Tab-separated table of C-alpha atoms and ligand atoms in Angstrom:
chain	number	residue	atom	x	y	z
A	1	MET	CA	18.862	-3.786	-9.259
A	2	THR	CA	18.671	-2.716	-12.854
A	3	LEU	CA	15.586	-1.343	-14.037
A	4	THR	CA	16.283	-0.705	-17.391
A	5	ALA	CA	14.343	-2.472	-20.335
A	6	ASP	CA	16.070	-4.422	-22.732
A	7	LEU	CA	14.600	-2.755	-25.676
A	8	SER	CA	14.711	-5.669	-28.178
A	9	ALA	CA	11.965	-6.886	-26.385
A	10	SER	CA	8.878	-5.298	-28.670
A	11	THR	CA	5.151	-4.937	-27.900
A	12	SER	CA	2.180	-3.783	-29.244
A	13	PHE	CA	0.653	-1.945	-26.159
A	14	ASP	CA	1.056	1.701	-25.437
A	15	LEU	CA	1.944	1.401	-21.536
A	16	GLY	CA	3.854	4.935	-21.454
A	17	PRO	CA	7.370	4.254	-20.262
A	18	ALA	CA	6.922	0.507	-19.587
A	19	ARG	CA	8.925	-1.564	-22.328
A	20	ALA	CA	9.064	-5.220	-20.884
A	21	LEU	CA	8.365	-7.438	-17.847
A	22	SER	CA	11.519	-8.511	-16.238
A	23	CYS	CA	11.848	-11.538	-13.945
A	24	ARG	CA	12.754	-10.326	-10.266
A	25	GLU	CA	14.538	-13.848	-9.934
A	26	CYS	CA	16.662	-14.458	-13.328
A	27	ARG	CA	15.959	-11.064	-14.858
A	28	HIS	CA	14.770	-12.768	-17.937
A	29	GLN	CA	12.508	-10.343	-19.954
A	30	ILE	CA	9.132	-10.869	-21.845
A	31	PRO	CA	7.056	-8.237	-23.932
A	32	LEU	CA	4.324	-6.244	-21.949
A	33	ALA	CA	1.294	-8.584	-21.504
A	34	ALA	CA	-1.063	-9.943	-18.871
A	35	GLU	CA	1.818	-12.577	-17.354
A	36	PHE	CA	2.685	-12.606	-13.778
A	37	ALA	CA	5.191	-15.382	-13.802
A	38	CYS	CA	8.615	-16.007	-15.211
A	39	PRO	CA	8.163	-18.362	-18.249
A	40	GLN	CA	11.787	-19.657	-17.399
A	41	CYS	CA	11.871	-19.966	-13.637
A	42	PHE	CA	8.298	-19.070	-12.461
A	43	GLY	CA	9.596	-15.994	-10.655
A	44	PRO	CA	7.702	-12.923	-10.265
A	45	LEU	CA	7.720	-10.386	-13.100
A	46	GLU	CA	8.066	-6.755	-12.605
A	47	VAL	CA	7.874	-3.935	-14.969
A	48	ALA	CA	11.086	-2.596	-16.914
A	49	TYR	CA	11.069	0.995	-18.244
A	50	ASP	CA	12.806	3.087	-20.686
A	51	PHE	CA	11.914	6.338	-18.935
A	52	GLY	CA	12.378	9.593	-20.917
A	53	THR	CA	13.555	12.893	-19.779
A	54	VAL	CA	11.542	13.585	-16.529
A	55	THR	CA	11.683	16.742	-14.936
A	56	ARG	CA	10.467	18.320	-11.282
A	57	GLU	CA	8.751	21.070	-13.131
A	58	SER	CA	6.747	18.663	-15.548
A	59	ILE	CA	5.650	16.475	-12.512
A	60	GLU	CA	4.492	19.784	-10.585
A	61	ALA	CA	2.687	21.242	-13.507
A	62	GLY	CA	0.728	17.747	-13.761
A	63	PRO	CA	-2.715	16.996	-11.895
A	64	LYS	CA	-3.299	16.794	-8.127
A	65	SER	CA	-3.279	13.010	-8.202
A	66	ILE	CA	-1.054	10.184	-8.825
A	67	TRP	CA	-1.236	10.817	-12.440
A	68	ARG	CA	1.015	13.587	-11.880
A	69	TYR	CA	3.709	10.725	-11.923
A	70	GLN	CA	2.339	9.195	-15.342
A	71	GLN	CA	5.792	9.337	-16.996
A	72	LEU	CA	6.860	6.814	-14.237
A	73	LEU	CA	3.982	4.391	-14.430
A	74	PRO	CA	2.860	1.871	-16.762
A	75	VAL	CA	-0.181	3.334	-17.901
A	76	PRO	CA	-1.325	4.469	-21.579
A	77	SER	CA	-0.431	7.874	-23.060
A	78	ASN	CA	-4.239	8.717	-22.837
A	79	VAL	CA	-4.740	7.644	-19.447
A	80	ARG	CA	-6.453	10.740	-18.280
A	81	GLU	CA	-9.286	10.328	-21.171
A	82	HIS	CA	-11.120	7.436	-19.466
A	83	PRO	CA	-12.906	7.581	-16.469
A	84	ASN	CA	-11.041	6.511	-13.220
A	85	THR	CA	-10.333	7.215	-9.772
A	86	GLU	CA	-8.110	10.349	-8.958
A	87	PRO	CA	-6.277	8.975	-5.725
A	88	GLY	CA	-3.168	10.416	-4.306
A	89	LEU	CA	-1.586	13.813	-3.394
A	90	THR	CA	-2.713	12.907	0.193
A	91	ARG	CA	-1.283	15.143	2.743
A	92	LEU	CA	2.037	14.612	4.618
A	93	ILE	CA	1.791	16.170	8.005
A	94	LYS	CA	4.532	16.978	10.290
A	95	ALA	CA	3.880	14.952	13.362
A	96	ASP	CA	5.504	16.797	16.250
A	97	ARG	CA	3.305	15.760	19.075
A	98	LEU	CA	3.196	12.052	18.060
A	99	GLY	CA	6.971	12.409	17.557
A	100	ALA	CA	7.265	13.758	20.984
A	101	GLU	CA	5.198	10.714	22.505
A	102	LEU	CA	7.423	8.446	20.520
A	103	GLY	CA	10.894	10.227	21.218
A	104	ILE	CA	11.544	10.784	17.442
A	105	ARG	CA	12.438	14.550	16.812
A	106	ASN	CA	11.902	14.811	13.019
A	107	LEU	CA	8.573	12.811	12.623
A	108	TRP	CA	6.132	12.732	9.491
A	109	VAL	CA	2.853	11.243	8.796
A	110	LYS	CA	1.703	10.180	5.203
A	111	ASP	CA	-2.175	10.162	5.514
A	112	ASP	CA	-3.387	8.178	2.826
A	113	THR	CA	-6.830	8.041	4.501
A	114	GLY	CA	-7.521	10.871	1.944
A	115	ASN	CA	-7.990	8.628	-1.029
A	116	PRO	CA	-11.280	7.965	-2.681
A	117	THR	CA	-12.272	4.874	-0.745
A	118	HIS	CA	-10.021	5.957	2.161
A	119	SER	CA	-6.816	3.583	1.821
A	120	PHE	CA	-3.979	3.474	-0.486
A	121	LYS	CA	-5.397	0.466	-2.342
A	122	ASP	CA	-6.903	3.222	-4.693
A	123	ARG	CA	-3.466	3.867	-6.168
A	124	VAL	CA	-2.637	0.414	-7.234
A	125	VAL	CA	-6.200	0.019	-8.477
A	126	ALA	CA	-6.260	3.109	-10.626
A	127	VAL	CA	-2.885	1.806	-12.065
A	128	ALA	CA	-4.226	-1.622	-12.484
A	129	LEU	CA	-7.446	-0.520	-14.233
A	130	ALA	CA	-5.523	1.775	-16.721
A	131	ALA	CA	-3.082	-1.125	-17.517
A	132	ALA	CA	-5.887	-3.596	-17.622
A	133	ARG	CA	-7.949	-1.611	-20.251
A	134	GLU	CA	-4.778	-1.315	-22.763
A	135	LEU	CA	-4.317	-5.031	-22.070
A	136	GLY	CA	-7.935	-5.640	-23.385
A	137	PHE	CA	-9.490	-6.931	-20.193
A	138	THR	CA	-13.199	-5.935	-19.465
A	139	VAL	CA	-14.049	-6.867	-15.723
A	140	LEU	CA	-11.973	-5.863	-12.801
A	141	CYS	CA	-11.645	-8.431	-10.289
A	142	CYS	CA	-9.544	-9.260	-6.888
A	143	PRO	CA	-9.348	-11.418	-3.909
A	144	SER	CA	-9.219	-8.998	-0.985
A	145	THR	CA	-8.607	-8.491	2.763
A	146	GLY	CA	-11.064	-5.503	2.411
A	147	ASN	CA	-9.488	-2.350	1.380
A	148	LEU	CA	-8.905	-3.687	-1.993
A	149	ALA	CA	-12.354	-4.758	-2.284
A	150	ASN	CA	-13.476	-1.125	-1.683
A	151	ALA	CA	-10.936	0.236	-4.060
A	152	VAL	CA	-11.775	-2.326	-6.949
A	153	ALA	CA	-15.577	-2.071	-6.653
A	154	ALA	CA	-15.585	1.874	-6.818
A	155	ALA	CA	-13.085	2.103	-9.626
A	156	ALA	CA	-15.038	-0.521	-11.627
A	157	SER	CA	-18.218	1.483	-11.345
A	158	ARG	CA	-16.587	4.660	-12.226
A	159	ALA	CA	-15.146	3.339	-15.256
A	160	GLY	CA	-18.423	1.520	-16.174
A	161	TRP	CA	-16.672	-1.792	-15.786
A	162	ASP	CA	-18.375	-5.123	-14.049
A	163	SER	CA	-16.476	-6.309	-10.935
A	164	VAL	CA	-16.147	-9.475	-9.207
A	165	VAL	CA	-14.670	-9.350	-5.826
A	166	LEU	CA	-13.819	-12.257	-3.242
A	167	ILE	CA	-13.649	-11.731	0.238
A	168	PRO	CA	-13.163	-13.903	3.400
A	169	SER	CA	-16.807	-13.940	4.959
A	170	SER	CA	-15.167	-12.688	8.403
A	171	LEU	CA	-14.214	-9.080	7.097
A	172	GLU	CA	-15.290	-6.072	9.257
A	173	GLN	CA	-19.094	-5.056	8.190
A	174	ALA	CA	-17.825	-1.613	7.018
A	175	LYS	CA	-15.581	-3.095	4.528
A	176	VAL	CA	-18.394	-5.795	3.163
A	177	GLN	CA	-21.031	-2.976	3.110
A	178	MET	CA	-18.517	-0.232	1.401
A	179	THR	CA	-17.756	-2.596	-1.382
A	180	ALA	CA	-21.330	-4.058	-1.915
A	181	VAL	CA	-22.806	-0.364	-2.163
A	182	TYR	CA	-20.853	0.140	-5.477
A	183	GLY	CA	-22.701	-2.909	-7.160
A	184	GLY	CA	-20.751	-5.501	-8.883
A	185	THR	CA	-20.422	-9.181	-7.676
A	186	LEU	CA	-19.193	-9.531	-4.311
A	187	LEU	CA	-18.598	-13.179	-2.982
A	188	ALA	CA	-17.991	-13.774	0.630
A	189	VAL	CA	-16.016	-16.972	1.035
A	190	ASP	CA	-16.102	-19.156	4.253
A	191	GLY	CA	-12.271	-19.199	4.338
A	192	ASN	CA	-9.090	-17.019	5.163
A	193	TYR	CA	-7.309	-14.717	2.735
A	194	ASP	CA	-5.239	-17.334	1.378
A	195	ASP	CA	-7.991	-19.467	0.311
A	196	VAL	CA	-9.680	-16.601	-1.567
A	197	ASN	CA	-6.583	-15.866	-3.227
A	198	ARG	CA	-6.245	-19.382	-4.474
A	199	LEU	CA	-9.750	-19.388	-5.788
A	200	ALA	CA	-9.114	-16.169	-7.702
A	201	THR	CA	-5.974	-17.488	-9.231
A	202	GLU	CA	-7.994	-20.382	-10.477
A	203	LEU	CA	-10.603	-18.120	-11.915
A	204	ALA	CA	-8.202	-15.954	-13.519
A	205	ALA	CA	-7.052	-18.867	-15.654
A	206	GLU	CA	-10.615	-19.649	-16.660
A	207	HIS	CA	-11.995	-16.161	-17.620
A	208	GLU	CA	-9.667	-14.338	-20.088
A	209	ASP	CA	-11.614	-11.055	-19.855
A	210	TRP	CA	-11.287	-10.832	-16.119
A	211	ALA	CA	-8.348	-8.691	-14.811
A	212	PHE	CA	-7.633	-9.706	-11.155
A	213	VAL	CA	-5.829	-6.516	-10.182
A	214	ASN	CA	-3.373	-8.580	-7.749
A	215	VAL	CA	-3.130	-11.796	-9.898
A	216	ASN	CA	-2.924	-11.705	-13.415
A	217	VAL	CA	-1.948	-7.830	-13.536
A	218	ARG	CA	0.084	-7.878	-10.390
A	219	PRO	CA	3.176	-6.604	-12.128
A	220	TYR	CA	1.223	-3.285	-13.361
A	221	TYR	CA	-0.809	-3.079	-10.064
A	222	ALA	CA	2.261	-3.103	-7.935
A	223	GLU	CA	3.847	-0.150	-9.577
A	224	GLY	CA	0.953	1.939	-8.277
A	225	SER	CA	2.347	1.930	-4.844
A	226	LYS	CA	5.523	3.618	-6.027
A	227	THR	CA	3.309	6.710	-5.828
A	228	LEU	CA	3.539	6.779	-2.091
A	229	GLY	CA	7.245	7.279	-2.304
A	230	PHE	CA	7.373	9.649	-5.072
A	231	GLU	CA	4.527	11.924	-3.353
A	232	VAL	CA	6.490	11.752	-0.051
A	233	ALA	CA	9.893	12.875	-1.805
A	234	GLU	CA	7.938	15.614	-3.645
A	235	GLN	CA	6.374	16.922	-0.421
A	236	LEU	CA	9.347	16.847	1.603
A	237	GLY	CA	10.829	19.311	-1.184
A	238	TRP	CA	12.342	16.820	-3.402
A	239	ARG	CA	14.395	14.907	-0.688
A	240	LEU	CA	14.304	11.288	0.447
A	241	PRO	CA	13.460	10.751	4.029
A	242	GLU	CA	16.155	8.836	6.219
A	243	GLN	CA	13.737	6.327	7.536
A	244	VAL	CA	10.343	5.040	6.549
A	245	VAL	CA	7.886	2.537	8.247
A	246	ILE	CA	5.549	0.663	6.138
A	247	PRO	CA	2.901	-1.792	7.049
A	248	VAL	CA	3.351	-5.250	5.384
A	249	ALA	CA	0.549	-7.487	4.202
A	250	SER	CA	1.902	-9.049	0.712
A	251	GLY	CA	4.920	-6.805	1.305
A	252	SER	CA	4.367	-5.415	-2.335
A	253	GLN	CA	3.954	-1.744	-1.095
A	254	LEU	CA	7.170	-1.743	0.728
A	255	THR	CA	9.090	-2.982	-2.090
A	256	LYS	CA	7.622	-0.641	-4.198
A	257	VAL	CA	8.362	2.332	-2.099
A	258	ASP	CA	11.963	1.313	-2.082
A	259	LYS	CA	11.768	1.014	-5.824
A	260	SER	CA	10.449	4.628	-6.167
A	261	PHE	CA	13.327	6.109	-4.096
A	262	THR	CA	15.790	4.111	-6.138
A	263	GLU	CA	14.191	5.398	-9.449
A	264	LEU	CA	13.966	9.195	-8.269
A	265	GLY	CA	17.536	8.902	-7.699
A	266	ALA	CA	18.508	7.567	-10.847
A	267	LEU	CA	16.577	10.058	-12.783
A	268	GLY	CA	18.257	12.935	-10.762
A	269	LEU	CA	15.114	13.909	-9.296
A	270	VAL	CA	16.389	13.822	-5.794
A	271	GLU	CA	19.923	13.285	-4.595
A	272	PRO	CA	20.431	9.890	-3.932
A	273	THR	CA	20.960	9.830	-0.254
A	274	PRO	CA	20.668	6.706	1.863
A	275	TYR	CA	17.451	5.551	3.340
A	276	LYS	CA	16.307	2.910	5.692
A	277	ILE	CA	13.131	1.054	5.299
A	278	PHE	CA	11.430	-0.813	8.099
A	279	GLY	CA	8.395	-3.464	7.869
A	280	ALA	CA	5.419	-3.533	10.365
A	281	GLN	CA	3.162	-6.397	11.167
A	282	ALA	CA	0.880	-7.350	13.395
A	283	THR	CA	2.061	-10.533	16.001
A	284	GLY	CA	-1.059	-12.664	14.846
A	285	CYS	CA	0.088	-12.466	11.460
A	286	SER	CA	4.096	-11.801	11.465
A	287	PRO	CA	5.697	-14.261	8.872
A	288	VAL	CA	8.116	-11.746	7.656
A	289	SER	CA	8.757	-10.363	11.193
A	290	LYS	CA	9.727	-13.647	12.314
A	291	ALA	CA	11.785	-14.660	9.357
A	292	PHE	CA	13.624	-11.465	9.880
A	293	ALA	CA	14.413	-12.055	13.681
A	294	GLU	CA	15.488	-15.559	12.751
A	295	GLY	CA	17.810	-14.575	9.897
A	296	HIS	CA	15.814	-16.659	7.387
A	297	ASP	CA	15.491	-15.936	3.675
A	298	VAL	CA	12.340	-18.013	3.276
A	299	ILE	CA	9.056	-17.166	4.824
A	300	GLN	CA	7.210	-19.911	6.834
A	301	PRO	CA	3.586	-19.563	6.032
A	302	VAL	CA	1.009	-18.823	8.999
A	303	ARG	CA	-2.673	-19.016	9.939
A	304	PRO	CA	-3.475	-15.215	10.604
A	305	ASP	CA	-5.337	-14.087	13.922
A	306	THR	CA	-5.023	-10.460	14.279
A	307	ILE	CA	-7.731	-7.503	14.300
A	308	ALA	CA	-5.459	-6.185	11.561
A	309	ARG	CA	-7.544	-8.071	8.991
A	310	SER	CA	-5.934	-5.932	6.054
A	311	LEU	CA	-2.698	-7.273	6.873
A	312	ALA	CA	-3.851	-10.822	7.274
A	313	ILE	CA	-1.795	-12.331	4.600
A	314	GLY	CA	-0.443	-15.555	5.984
A	315	ASN	CA	1.807	-16.305	2.744
A	316	PRO	CA	2.867	-12.904	1.555
A	317	ALA	CA	4.045	-13.050	-2.163
A	318	ASP	CA	6.614	-10.452	-1.570
A	319	GLY	CA	7.930	-11.524	1.645
A	320	PRO	CA	11.471	-12.602	0.504
A	321	TYR	CA	11.705	-9.351	-0.906
A	322	VAL	CA	10.720	-7.567	2.189
A	323	LEU	CA	13.363	-9.238	3.983
A	324	ASP	CA	16.024	-8.364	1.085
A	325	THR	CA	14.882	-4.651	1.000
A	326	THR	CA	15.041	-4.153	5.063
A	327	ARG	CA	18.175	-5.673	5.306
A	328	ARG	CA	19.857	-4.074	2.399
A	329	THR	CA	18.811	-0.556	3.660
A	330	GLY	CA	19.837	-1.389	6.938
A	331	GLY	CA	16.283	-1.302	8.330
A	332	ALA	CA	14.313	-4.127	9.963
A	333	VAL	CA	10.758	-6.081	10.425
A	334	ALA	CA	8.981	-6.029	13.801
A	335	ASP	CA	5.504	-6.872	15.063
A	336	VAL	CA	3.196	-5.795	17.611
A	337	SER	CA	0.223	-7.254	19.389
A	338	ASP	CA	-3.315	-6.239	18.859
A	339	GLU	CA	-3.442	-4.468	22.347
A	340	GLU	CA	-0.493	-2.185	21.041
A	341	VAL	CA	-2.233	-1.761	17.839
A	342	VAL	CA	-5.345	-0.336	19.503
A	343	ALA	CA	-3.400	1.920	21.738
A	344	ALA	CA	-1.438	3.131	18.939
A	345	ILE	CA	-4.637	4.121	16.955
A	346	ARG	CA	-5.816	5.996	19.852
A	347	LEU	CA	-2.218	7.615	20.530
A	348	LEU	CA	-2.292	8.914	16.868
A	349	ALA	CA	-5.706	10.075	16.824
A	350	ARG	CA	-5.002	11.991	20.236
A	351	THR	CA	-1.966	13.610	19.103
A	352	GLU	CA	-2.307	14.190	15.376
A	353	GLY	CA	-6.105	13.970	14.865
A	354	VAL	CA	-5.767	11.238	12.032
A	355	PHE	CA	-8.185	8.327	12.690
A	356	ALA	CA	-6.256	5.199	11.123
A	357	GLU	CA	-7.628	1.712	10.809
A	358	THR	CA	-5.737	-1.045	12.335
A	359	ALA	CA	-3.067	-1.193	9.948
A	360	GLY	CA	-2.326	2.139	10.904
A	361	GLY	CA	-2.156	1.398	14.527
A	362	VAL	CA	0.528	-1.521	13.344
A	363	THR	CA	2.598	1.136	11.949
A	364	VAL	CA	2.756	3.366	15.054
A	365	ALA	CA	3.047	0.732	17.489
A	366	THR	CA	5.857	-0.989	15.677
A	367	THR	CA	7.512	2.302	15.197
A	368	LYS	CA	7.287	2.878	19.106
A	369	LYS	CA	9.038	-0.749	19.580
A	370	LEU	CA	11.908	-0.121	17.038
A	371	VAL	CA	12.597	2.920	18.962
A	372	GLU	CA	12.793	1.310	22.198
A	373	THR	CA	14.890	-1.658	20.857
A	374	GLY	CA	17.312	0.673	19.196
A	375	GLN	CA	16.691	-0.107	15.554
A	376	LEU	CA	14.952	2.919	14.360
A	377	ASP	CA	17.368	6.291	14.934
A	378	PRO	CA	15.244	8.795	16.871
A	379	ASP	CA	17.471	11.571	15.613
A	380	ALA	CA	16.741	10.639	11.796
A	381	GLU	CA	14.037	12.226	9.940
A	382	THR	CA	11.209	9.362	9.888
A	383	VAL	CA	7.912	9.038	7.826
A	384	LEU	CA	5.056	6.611	8.708
A	385	LEU	CA	2.969	5.462	6.114
A	386	ILE	CA	-0.879	5.617	7.435
A	387	THR	CA	-2.477	3.665	4.782
A	388	GLY	CA	-6.141	3.263	5.702
A	389	ASP	CA	-9.071	5.012	7.653
A	390	GLY	CA	-10.202	3.999	11.096
A	391	LEU	CA	-13.936	4.192	10.351
A	392	LYS	CA	-13.615	1.035	8.634
A	393	THR	CA	-12.476	-0.756	11.541
A	394	LEU	CA	-14.429	0.993	14.323
A	395	ASP	CA	-14.782	-2.588	16.101
A	396	ALA	CA	-11.161	-2.226	17.093
A	397	VAL	CA	-11.613	0.785	19.407
A	398	ALA	CA	-15.394	0.403	20.042
A	399	ASP	CA	-15.133	-1.085	23.506
A	400	GLN	CA	-12.583	1.415	24.518
A	401	VAL	CA	-13.881	4.972	23.541
A	402	GLY	CA	-17.226	6.790	23.952
A	403	PRO	CA	-19.007	9.668	25.351
A	404	THR	CA	-17.228	11.411	28.380
A	405	ALA	CA	-20.708	11.216	30.155
A	406	THR	CA	-24.137	10.734	29.093
A	407	VAL	CA	-26.159	13.435	30.902
A	408	PRO	CA	-29.950	14.830	31.052
A	409	ALA	CA	-30.581	17.986	28.808
A	410	THR	CA	-30.152	20.273	32.014
A	411	THR	CA	-27.484	22.834	32.429
A	412	LYS	CA	-26.751	21.865	35.812
A	413	ALA	CA	-26.123	18.148	34.634
A	414	VAL	CA	-23.565	19.186	31.870
A	415	ARG	CA	-21.830	21.328	34.398
A	416	ALA	CA	-21.524	18.611	36.893
A	417	ALA	CA	-20.175	16.225	34.260
A	418	LEU	CA	-17.846	18.804	33.405
A	419	ALA	CA	-16.607	19.058	37.197
A	420	ASP	CA	-16.462	15.669	37.423
A	421	ARG	CA	-13.817	15.152	34.412
A	422	ALA	CA	-10.942	15.281	36.438
B	1	PLP	C1	-3.252	-3.885	1.751
B	1	PLP	C2	-2.885	-2.980	2.692
B	1	PLP	C3	-1.536	-2.865	3.163
B	1	PLP	C4	-0.298	-3.635	2.490
B	1	PLP	O1	-0.197	-3.708	1.228
B	1	PLP	P1	0.793	-4.974	0.852
B	1	PLP	O2	1.234	-4.291	-0.547
B	1	PLP	O3	0.096	-5.917	0.598
B	1	PLP	O4	2.032	-5.115	1.859
B	1	PLP	C5	-1.150	-1.901	4.099
B	1	PLP	N1	-2.180	-1.245	4.699
B	1	PLP	C6	-3.667	-1.328	4.306
B	1	PLP	C7	-4.533	-0.525	5.201
B	1	PLP	C8	-3.853	-2.216	3.384
B	1	PLP	O5	-5.186	-2.081	3.047
B	2	ZN	ZN1	13.050	-15.936	-13.929
């Protein structure tokens, strides 16, 4: 994978170290622009860079947010002069108690619930907003399975932009309200995510000042996921972990964490030690896991039916690249039932004090399964990406957890309830 830009591609935009857009299929390059499909083969475009000298010291001296990696992102030099959210630098915790339950000796949890709207989507949206401003857009938009809607609406209001957000009408109430509260236009569509995504693609073609973060500025947006990998490496003391487990919706995050590790190695910021990348899906929406198991290179789209709605993309754009990445690094993709997801949410909360949304349950439950099937090495240092907050998917656990007892306001009743606990 060569990431070096062909410097003959010229541009009038200041997007930091970004130099061109490069086709992920045929490697054709075009100048930086609001494009997402290759003019030659219609393959997806990604950002190609010419990185200057980047040192650990310059990163460590930066702000306590994703902007400390500004020199590695497609954002303008003056990015911090404009209001934006300040996601990132979320905690990486040693998860010994969860590790003991899963049989993994050296386990870490990257807790991305600590972002401004409580999911990793704040990272990609902040980068998309910064790039979109430079590219001349004025309205921030997205089709979303929920978390992206929250992040886009919040970032737009922070920046003083209008927003237009499209969601499937079946979304969790918390995600609907957490979008609506920021103002902006929120359209609940009677359809699934794939319907909403198709509508967004059509609207993007009709409104030239609308930046659909994951459609017409997707190459820039996607790069924001690299910051998860950068942070994990920096927080481990500038090392790459041996194994990472990542939830898969469109698959973008998984492929960009791989890209981040490759870039850190190429820039000499870490030893380029080998690592394995694992993908996690819910069985009710597991097209990538299915293709992995069957040894296929193409993804057969599915109609999602799972409580893990943030991962419910039946036709994942980066699915084939997830297969490439997991196979190339020696990882795997697996899937788990909704019952396993709920049990894993409770396990993570009980052992580490981290309350994850359903996507986090997918990651933990899939990790458990991968250990049991022998695909994940229990002796290798492992990082789990917990990408969203359980407060947004309370319904998933609502009928399973509650007060130990409800008692009258008397000492006697409390004592009796405490005695009854066993
Ligand atoms: C969107 C999302 C993902 C997956 O993102 P992709 O890059 O589309 O694969 C994972 N976890 C949560 C909580 C999300 O909202
Ligand atoms: Zn191409």
